[in-house]
Amino acid sequence: MTVKTSRAAQATIDLCACRHNLAIAKKASPASRCFAIIKANAYGHGMEKIAHALTEADAFGVATVNEALQLRESGINKAILLLEGFTSLDELSLAREFNLECVIHHESQLQLLEQDKGEALKLVVKIDSGMHRLGFAAAEVSPVIQRITKMNHKLKLMTHLANADDKHDDKTIRQLETFYQSIENYTDLEISIANSAGILGWPQTHAEWNRPGILLYGVSPFLHDTAETHQLKPVMTLSSQLISVKKLKQGDTIGYGGTYTCDKDMTVGVVAIGYGDGYPRHAKTGTPVLVNNKVCTLLGRVSMDMICVDLSEQPDAKVNDTVVLWGNGLAVEQIAESAETIAYELLCGVTNRVEFIYRD
Ligand SMILES: *Cc1c(COP(=O)(O)O)cnc(C)c1O
């Protein structure tokens, strides 16, 4: 006899919604092609599944060589961009063997290219226009391009925006000025600037190639609006079930540290989800949770495997009833705000104890 056991915690991934979100990006910037950014296991959604679902993506972008090789092994033949390029001659050889396009952002990578002397590669020179993370300074651009052109590699140019999530921050405009000035002698090369926030909020950042990430997963890239503002649909719904329902008395405390004290007699449910599943431990009392599609609130500290919720508004809720932690009906942005983090981190952090279910 086989018995199927499964933990109630599930992440349901709506691949249709992901395709819809890519279409929103294409509609916002119709003349651009897209590197669909699927690094970090497609922001926690399952990289291979998302890559195969995004049939309309022109190309993909990942952070590491291993991610790119995993995509090739799973049968993805489209262009793949390594957002941080290579770090050794071995990685450079793999990039050539598996036809990976490489970001070049540092002198150490130029030196590897000069040692390598192999056949032409597709390279994207990254320029630091003000984020001050990766990239060549504006003044270095010409000498860098000259060195690369001598080696006959194929070139694009890119930069990355630091503050595009704030539509009122003129840093984005200043970054654009710095970028365009630094490349004014290379107008024949294709360029790439926009992340999700650039695509949806800054049309002047649209170029031959855009790089949508978070919007593909149905999350608004902006500080002060929601996914619905942009007709984005959530891709991941994290859900679980009630495993206990009980009555507590006024004055009873809940959970580790007893940080919540019942201010009246109340009905409390225990949900099988915790920080061991990727639910954020810093989510505060009052964080919304959907029980049977109705909004309830988190009480006390998040434990590794469980959270407690206030069922005063629905005393008929019972063990095995469905609980949604984020996704359909409950924006992950709201949970992120309550836990003082960003949706990106929550989506990336769902652990492999959670069962992933794909819908198409
Ligand atoms: C991750 C990443 C993106 C995607 O950013 P989102 O804010 O998720 O759209 C684009 N470009 C680069 C270089 C990145 O590292």
Short mmCIF file of C-alpha atoms and ligand atoms in Angstrom, two decimals:
data_model
loop_
_atom_site.label_atom_id
_atom_site.label_comp_id
_atom_site.label_asym_id
_atom_site.label_seq_id
_atom_site.Cartn_x
_atom_site.Cartn_y
_atom_site.Cartn_z
CA MET A 1 0.00 0.00 0.00
CA THR A 2 1.28 3.45 -0.81
CA VAL A 3 0.12 6.36 1.24
CA LYS A 4 0.42 9.80 -0.22
CA THR A 5 1.42 12.29 2.42
CA SER A 6 1.85 15.93 1.70
CA ARG A 7 2.26 19.00 3.78
CA ALA A 8 -0.53 21.48 3.34
CA ALA A 9 1.80 24.32 2.39
CA GLN A 10 1.65 24.83 -1.37
CA ALA A 11 2.84 27.39 -3.88
CA THR A 12 0.52 27.39 -6.86
CA ILE A 13 2.20 28.90 -9.91
CA ASP A 14 -0.08 30.35 -12.59
CA LEU A 15 1.93 30.16 -15.82
CA CYS A 16 -0.87 31.89 -17.77
CA ALA A 17 -0.55 34.89 -15.47
CA CYS A 18 3.20 34.99 -16.12
CA ARG A 19 2.64 35.04 -19.91
CA HIS A 20 0.01 37.75 -19.42
CA ASN A 21 2.52 39.85 -17.45
CA LEU A 22 5.15 39.54 -20.19
CA ALA A 23 2.51 40.71 -22.69
CA ILE A 24 1.94 43.79 -20.48
CA ALA A 25 5.67 44.56 -20.67
CA LYS A 26 5.64 44.18 -24.46
CA LYS A 27 2.58 46.39 -24.80
CA ALA A 28 4.22 49.11 -22.68
CA SER A 29 7.31 49.10 -24.90
CA PRO A 30 6.26 47.55 -28.23
CA ALA A 31 9.41 48.40 -30.18
CA SER A 32 11.72 46.69 -27.67
CA ARG A 33 12.77 43.10 -27.33
CA CYS A 34 12.96 41.48 -23.87
CA PHE A 35 15.50 39.63 -21.87
CA ALA A 36 13.02 37.99 -19.48
CA ILE A 37 14.91 37.93 -16.19
CA ILE A 38 14.62 34.51 -14.54
CA LYS A 39 17.61 34.52 -12.17
CA ALA A 40 17.32 33.08 -8.65
CA ASN A 41 15.08 30.24 -9.82
CA ALA A 42 12.82 32.77 -11.59
CA TYR A 43 12.44 34.79 -8.39
CA GLY A 44 11.51 31.57 -6.58
CA HIS A 45 8.88 30.40 -9.10
CA GLY A 46 10.84 27.59 -10.79
CA MET A 47 13.23 28.70 -13.53
CA GLU A 48 12.73 25.88 -16.04
CA LYS A 49 8.94 25.94 -15.84
CA ILE A 50 8.85 29.72 -16.26
CA ALA A 51 11.34 29.64 -19.16
CA HIS A 52 9.31 27.04 -21.05
CA ALA A 53 6.07 28.92 -20.33
CA LEU A 54 7.41 32.26 -21.63
CA THR A 55 7.30 31.33 -25.30
CA GLU A 56 7.07 35.02 -26.27
CA ALA A 57 10.29 36.02 -24.50
CA ASP A 58 12.98 37.03 -27.01
CA ALA A 59 15.76 35.91 -24.68
CA PHE A 60 16.45 35.20 -21.01
CA GLY A 61 18.68 36.76 -18.37
CA VAL A 62 20.24 34.88 -15.44
CA ALA A 63 22.87 35.66 -12.82
CA THR A 64 25.10 32.59 -12.90
CA VAL A 65 26.64 30.19 -15.40
CA ASN A 66 24.98 27.29 -13.57
CA GLU A 67 21.56 28.81 -14.09
CA ALA A 68 22.29 29.19 -17.80
CA LEU A 69 23.56 25.60 -18.13
CA GLN A 70 20.46 24.31 -16.37
CA LEU A 71 18.33 26.16 -18.95
CA ARG A 72 20.32 24.72 -21.87
CA GLU A 73 20.01 21.20 -20.38
CA SER A 74 16.27 21.64 -20.13
CA GLY A 75 16.10 22.42 -23.84
CA ILE A 76 16.03 26.22 -23.92
CA ASN A 77 17.72 27.30 -27.18
CA LYS A 78 17.02 31.03 -27.06
CA ALA A 79 19.66 33.62 -26.27
CA ILE A 80 20.66 33.71 -22.60
CA LEU A 81 22.40 36.69 -21.02
CA LEU A 82 24.74 36.22 -18.04
CA LEU A 83 24.04 39.38 -16.06
CA GLU A 84 27.39 39.29 -14.26
CA GLY A 85 29.35 37.68 -17.07
CA PHE A 86 32.14 35.18 -16.36
CA THR A 87 34.71 35.06 -13.55
CA SER A 88 37.30 32.64 -15.02
CA LEU A 89 38.60 31.25 -18.33
CA ASP A 90 36.62 28.07 -17.66
CA GLU A 91 33.40 30.02 -17.39
CA LEU A 92 34.34 31.97 -20.51
CA SER A 93 34.77 28.67 -22.41
CA LEU A 94 31.41 27.44 -21.14
CA ALA A 95 29.83 30.69 -22.29
CA ARG A 96 31.21 30.08 -25.79
CA GLU A 97 30.31 26.38 -25.85
CA PHE A 98 26.72 27.04 -24.75
CA ASN A 99 26.26 30.26 -26.70
CA LEU A 100 25.76 32.51 -23.67
CA GLU A 101 25.82 36.26 -24.04
CA CYS A 102 28.06 37.85 -21.37
CA VAL A 103 27.91 41.14 -19.52
CA ILE A 104 31.39 42.67 -19.23
CA HIS A 105 31.58 45.06 -16.31
CA HIS A 106 35.15 44.89 -14.99
CA GLU A 107 38.80 45.10 -16.06
CA SER A 108 39.39 41.54 -14.78
CA GLN A 109 36.96 40.25 -17.42
CA LEU A 110 38.70 42.22 -20.19
CA GLN A 111 41.97 40.58 -19.19
CA LEU A 112 40.37 37.13 -19.38
CA LEU A 113 39.08 37.98 -22.87
CA GLU A 114 42.54 39.08 -23.95
CA GLN A 115 44.08 35.84 -22.63
CA ASP A 116 41.40 33.68 -24.19
CA LYS A 117 41.86 34.76 -27.82
CA GLY A 118 39.09 32.39 -28.94
CA GLU A 119 36.26 32.85 -31.41
CA ALA A 120 33.94 35.85 -31.23
CA LEU A 121 31.52 36.06 -28.31
CA LYS A 122 28.39 38.13 -27.79
CA LEU A 123 29.20 40.71 -25.13
CA VAL A 124 27.23 43.43 -23.39
CA VAL A 125 29.40 46.19 -21.95
CA LYS A 126 27.89 47.44 -18.71
CA ILE A 127 28.29 51.12 -17.89
CA ASP A 128 27.92 52.50 -14.39
CA SER A 129 25.68 55.52 -14.87
CA GLY A 130 25.25 56.19 -11.16
CA MET A 131 24.16 53.04 -9.34
CA HIS A 132 27.79 52.36 -8.39
CA ARG A 133 27.43 48.62 -8.24
CA LEU A 134 28.64 46.93 -11.46
CA GLY A 135 29.99 48.59 -14.57
CA PHE A 136 32.68 50.73 -16.16
CA ALA A 137 32.75 54.43 -15.34
CA ALA A 138 31.68 56.74 -18.17
CA ALA A 139 35.27 57.87 -18.79
CA GLU A 140 36.44 54.27 -19.32
CA VAL A 141 33.84 53.44 -21.95
CA SER A 142 35.80 54.40 -25.06
CA PRO A 143 39.05 52.61 -24.20
CA VAL A 144 37.06 49.52 -23.11
CA ILE A 145 35.08 49.41 -26.34
CA GLN A 146 38.26 49.87 -28.38
CA ARG A 147 39.92 46.92 -26.62
CA ILE A 148 36.90 44.74 -27.20
CA THR A 149 36.44 45.78 -30.82
CA LYS A 150 40.05 44.78 -31.55
CA MET A 151 39.12 41.24 -30.52
CA ASN A 152 36.15 41.14 -32.95
CA HIS A 153 33.52 40.31 -30.37
CA LYS A 154 29.92 41.39 -30.98
CA LEU A 155 28.79 44.21 -28.74
CA LYS A 156 25.77 45.70 -27.04
CA LEU A 157 25.75 48.38 -24.32
CA MET A 158 23.78 48.47 -21.09
CA THR A 159 23.27 50.22 -17.79
CA HIS A 160 21.10 49.56 -14.75
CA LEU A 161 18.76 51.98 -12.95
CA ALA A 162 19.08 52.43 -9.19
CA ASN A 163 15.97 54.46 -8.30
CA ALA A 164 13.44 53.84 -11.04
CA ASP A 165 11.00 52.40 -8.48
CA ASP A 166 10.36 56.00 -7.35
CA LYS A 167 8.64 57.88 -10.18
CA HIS A 168 9.49 61.22 -8.55
CA ASP A 169 13.22 60.66 -8.17
CA ASP A 170 15.17 62.45 -10.90
CA LYS A 171 18.17 60.20 -10.37
CA THR A 172 16.82 58.14 -13.29
CA ILE A 173 17.02 61.18 -15.59
CA ARG A 174 20.58 61.88 -14.46
CA GLN A 175 21.53 58.24 -15.04
CA LEU A 176 20.15 58.45 -18.58
CA GLU A 177 22.16 61.61 -19.28
CA THR A 178 25.37 60.02 -18.00
CA PHE A 179 24.73 56.84 -19.99
CA TYR A 180 23.91 58.52 -23.31
CA GLN A 181 26.85 60.90 -23.01
CA SER A 182 29.23 58.02 -22.38
CA ILE A 183 28.08 56.18 -25.52
CA GLU A 184 27.61 59.10 -27.92
CA ASN A 185 30.29 57.77 -30.29
CA TYR A 186 28.67 54.36 -30.54
CA THR A 187 25.17 55.06 -31.82
CA ASP A 188 25.24 51.98 -34.05
CA LEU A 189 25.24 49.58 -31.08
CA GLU A 190 22.08 48.15 -29.52
CA ILE A 191 21.43 49.17 -25.92
CA SER A 192 19.53 47.97 -22.86
CA ILE A 193 18.48 50.10 -19.88
CA ALA A 194 15.02 49.36 -18.49
CA ASN A 195 14.18 46.97 -15.67
CA SER A 196 10.51 46.47 -14.72
CA ALA A 197 10.19 49.96 -13.26
CA GLY A 198 11.76 51.50 -16.36
CA ILE A 199 9.40 49.59 -18.65
CA LEU A 200 6.22 50.60 -16.81
CA GLY A 201 7.18 54.06 -15.55
CA TRP A 202 9.93 55.63 -17.64
CA PRO A 203 9.31 55.42 -21.40
CA GLN A 204 12.53 57.35 -22.05
CA THR A 205 14.44 54.29 -20.77
CA HIS A 206 12.97 51.96 -23.42
CA ALA A 207 15.58 50.76 -25.88
CA GLU A 208 16.29 47.88 -28.28
CA TRP A 209 16.34 45.52 -25.31
CA ASN A 210 14.46 45.73 -22.00
CA ARG A 211 15.02 43.55 -18.95
CA PRO A 212 11.73 42.81 -17.14
CA GLY A 213 12.04 40.86 -13.88
CA ILE A 214 9.65 41.39 -11.00
CA LEU A 215 6.73 42.46 -13.21
CA LEU A 216 6.74 39.01 -14.85
CA TYR A 217 5.75 37.58 -11.49
CA GLY A 218 2.83 39.98 -11.08
CA VAL A 219 4.35 42.42 -8.63
CA SER A 220 4.38 46.19 -9.10
CA PRO A 221 7.96 47.50 -9.32
CA PHE A 222 6.96 50.85 -7.77
CA LEU A 223 7.01 51.97 -4.17
CA HIS A 224 3.49 53.34 -3.90
CA ASP A 225 1.14 51.51 -6.22
CA THR A 226 -0.18 48.01 -6.74
CA ALA A 227 0.00 45.31 -9.37
CA GLU A 228 -3.59 46.02 -10.45
CA THR A 229 -2.62 49.59 -11.43
CA HIS A 230 -0.62 47.98 -14.23
CA GLN A 231 -3.00 45.06 -14.89
CA LEU A 232 -0.37 42.64 -13.61
CA LYS A 233 -1.59 39.28 -12.25
CA PRO A 234 0.08 37.47 -9.34
CA VAL A 235 1.85 34.30 -10.45
CA MET A 236 2.53 32.64 -7.08
CA THR A 237 -0.19 31.94 -4.53
CA LEU A 238 1.20 30.61 -1.25
CA SER A 239 -1.44 28.68 0.66
CA SER A 240 -1.82 26.22 3.51
CA GLN A 241 -4.50 24.96 5.92
CA LEU A 242 -5.71 25.37 9.47
CA ILE A 243 -4.41 22.55 11.66
CA SER A 244 -6.04 23.73 14.91
CA VAL A 245 -8.91 25.98 15.98
CA LYS A 246 -9.38 26.88 19.63
CA LYS A 247 -10.95 29.34 22.07
CA LEU A 248 -8.64 31.46 24.19
CA LYS A 249 -9.53 33.67 27.17
CA GLN A 250 -8.93 37.35 27.65
CA GLY A 251 -5.39 37.72 29.02
CA ASP A 252 -4.01 34.55 27.38
CA THR A 253 -0.77 35.12 25.45
CA ILE A 254 0.07 33.54 22.08
CA GLY A 255 3.25 31.96 20.74
CA TYR A 256 6.96 32.33 21.54
CA GLY A 257 7.68 35.19 23.86
CA GLY A 258 3.96 35.70 24.44
CA THR A 259 4.14 38.88 22.40
CA TYR A 260 0.39 38.97 21.81
CA THR A 261 -2.11 39.09 24.69
CA CYS A 262 -5.79 38.41 23.94
CA ASP A 263 -7.74 41.60 24.73
CA LYS A 264 -10.97 39.56 24.87
CA ASP A 265 -12.08 35.94 24.65
CA MET A 266 -11.25 34.94 21.08
CA THR A 267 -11.15 32.14 18.53
CA VAL A 268 -7.64 31.46 17.28
CA GLY A 269 -6.53 29.28 14.36
CA VAL A 270 -3.13 27.69 13.80
CA VAL A 271 -1.92 27.59 10.17
CA ALA A 272 0.69 25.11 8.88
CA ILE A 273 3.12 27.70 7.51
CA GLY A 274 6.17 29.31 9.08
CA TYR A 275 9.59 30.72 8.41
CA GLY A 276 10.75 27.18 7.58
CA ASP A 277 8.53 27.53 4.51
CA GLY A 278 9.66 31.05 3.71
CA TYR A 279 6.89 32.96 5.44
CA PRO A 280 8.74 35.97 6.89
CA ARG A 281 9.47 35.74 10.61
CA HIS A 282 9.32 39.50 10.86
CA ALA A 283 5.68 39.70 9.75
CA LYS A 284 3.95 41.66 12.51
CA THR A 285 0.79 41.03 14.48
CA GLY A 286 -1.94 42.37 12.23
CA THR A 287 -0.46 41.10 8.96
CA PRO A 288 -3.40 40.05 6.76
CA VAL A 289 -4.05 36.36 6.07
CA LEU A 290 -6.99 35.00 4.03
CA VAL A 291 -8.97 32.23 5.74
CA ASN A 292 -11.68 30.87 3.45
CA ASN A 293 -11.23 34.00 1.32
CA LYS A 294 -11.88 36.36 4.24
CA VAL A 295 -9.26 38.67 5.69
CA CYS A 296 -8.02 37.67 9.17
CA THR A 297 -4.87 38.79 10.94
CA LEU A 298 -1.67 37.23 12.21
CA LEU A 299 -1.26 37.08 16.01
CA GLY A 300 2.09 36.92 17.82
CA ARG A 301 5.39 35.67 16.46
CA VAL A 302 5.81 33.54 13.34
CA SER A 303 7.25 30.12 14.30
CA MET A 304 9.23 27.78 12.05
CA ASP A 305 6.24 25.65 11.07
CA MET A 306 3.17 27.57 12.21
CA ILE A 307 1.47 30.90 12.60
CA CYS A 308 -1.57 31.84 14.71
CA VAL A 309 -4.45 33.87 13.28
CA ASP A 310 -7.44 35.70 14.75
CA LEU A 311 -10.66 33.89 13.76
CA SER A 312 -12.98 36.15 15.80
CA GLU A 313 -14.67 37.28 12.57
CA GLN A 314 -15.28 33.73 11.40
CA PRO A 315 -15.90 31.43 14.34
CA ASP A 316 -17.10 28.66 11.99
CA ALA A 317 -13.67 28.16 10.45
CA LYS A 318 -12.43 24.61 11.03
CA VAL A 319 -9.39 22.37 10.72
CA ASN A 320 -8.35 21.78 7.07
CA ASP A 321 -9.89 25.03 5.86
CA THR A 322 -7.80 26.85 3.25
CA VAL A 323 -5.54 29.74 4.15
CA VAL A 324 -3.85 32.04 1.61
CA LEU A 325 -0.69 33.78 2.78
CA TRP A 326 -0.15 35.78 -0.42
CA GLY A 327 -1.08 35.72 -4.08
CA ASN A 328 -4.61 35.65 -5.46
CA GLY A 329 -6.69 38.01 -3.33
CA LEU A 330 -3.82 39.12 -1.10
CA ALA A 331 -0.94 41.12 -2.61
CA VAL A 332 2.52 39.88 -1.66
CA GLU A 333 3.55 43.57 -1.55
CA GLN A 334 1.27 44.00 1.48
CA ILE A 335 2.92 41.12 3.34
CA ALA A 336 6.37 42.46 2.41
CA GLU A 337 5.49 45.86 3.81
CA SER A 338 4.25 44.32 7.05
CA ALA A 339 7.52 42.37 7.36
CA GLU A 340 9.62 45.41 6.42
CA THR A 341 11.05 43.82 3.32
CA ILE A 342 10.29 43.72 -0.42
CA ALA A 343 8.19 41.27 -2.41
CA TYR A 344 11.31 40.11 -4.30
CA GLU A 345 12.73 38.65 -1.09
CA LEU A 346 9.53 36.86 -0.09
CA LEU A 347 9.10 35.26 -3.52
CA CYS A 348 12.75 34.14 -3.67
CA GLY A 349 12.58 32.76 -0.15
CA VAL A 350 9.89 30.06 -0.40
CA THR A 351 11.68 26.87 0.67
CA ASN A 352 11.64 23.45 -0.94
CA ARG A 353 9.48 22.06 1.87
CA VAL A 354 6.60 23.80 0.10
CA GLU A 355 4.96 21.78 -2.66
CA PHE A 356 5.00 23.61 -6.01
CA ILE A 357 1.98 23.09 -8.26
CA TYR A 358 1.96 24.44 -11.82
CA ARG A 359 -1.27 25.54 -13.56
CA ASP A 360 -1.45 26.38 -17.24
C1 LIG B 1 17.54 41.56 -11.68
C2 LIG B 1 17.86 42.48 -12.78
C3 LIG B 1 16.86 43.02 -13.60
C4 LIG B 1 15.38 42.84 -13.33
O1 LIG B 1 14.98 43.79 -12.37
P1 LIG B 1 13.46 43.93 -11.88
O2 LIG B 1 13.46 45.05 -10.93
O3 LIG B 1 13.13 42.63 -11.23
O4 LIG B 1 12.67 44.15 -13.12
C5 LIG B 1 17.25 43.78 -14.70
N1 LIG B 1 18.57 44.02 -14.93
C6 LIG B 1 19.55 43.55 -14.15
C7 LIG B 1 20.97 43.87 -14.46
C8 LIG B 1 19.23 42.78 -13.04
O5 LIG B 1 20.21 42.33 -12.25
#
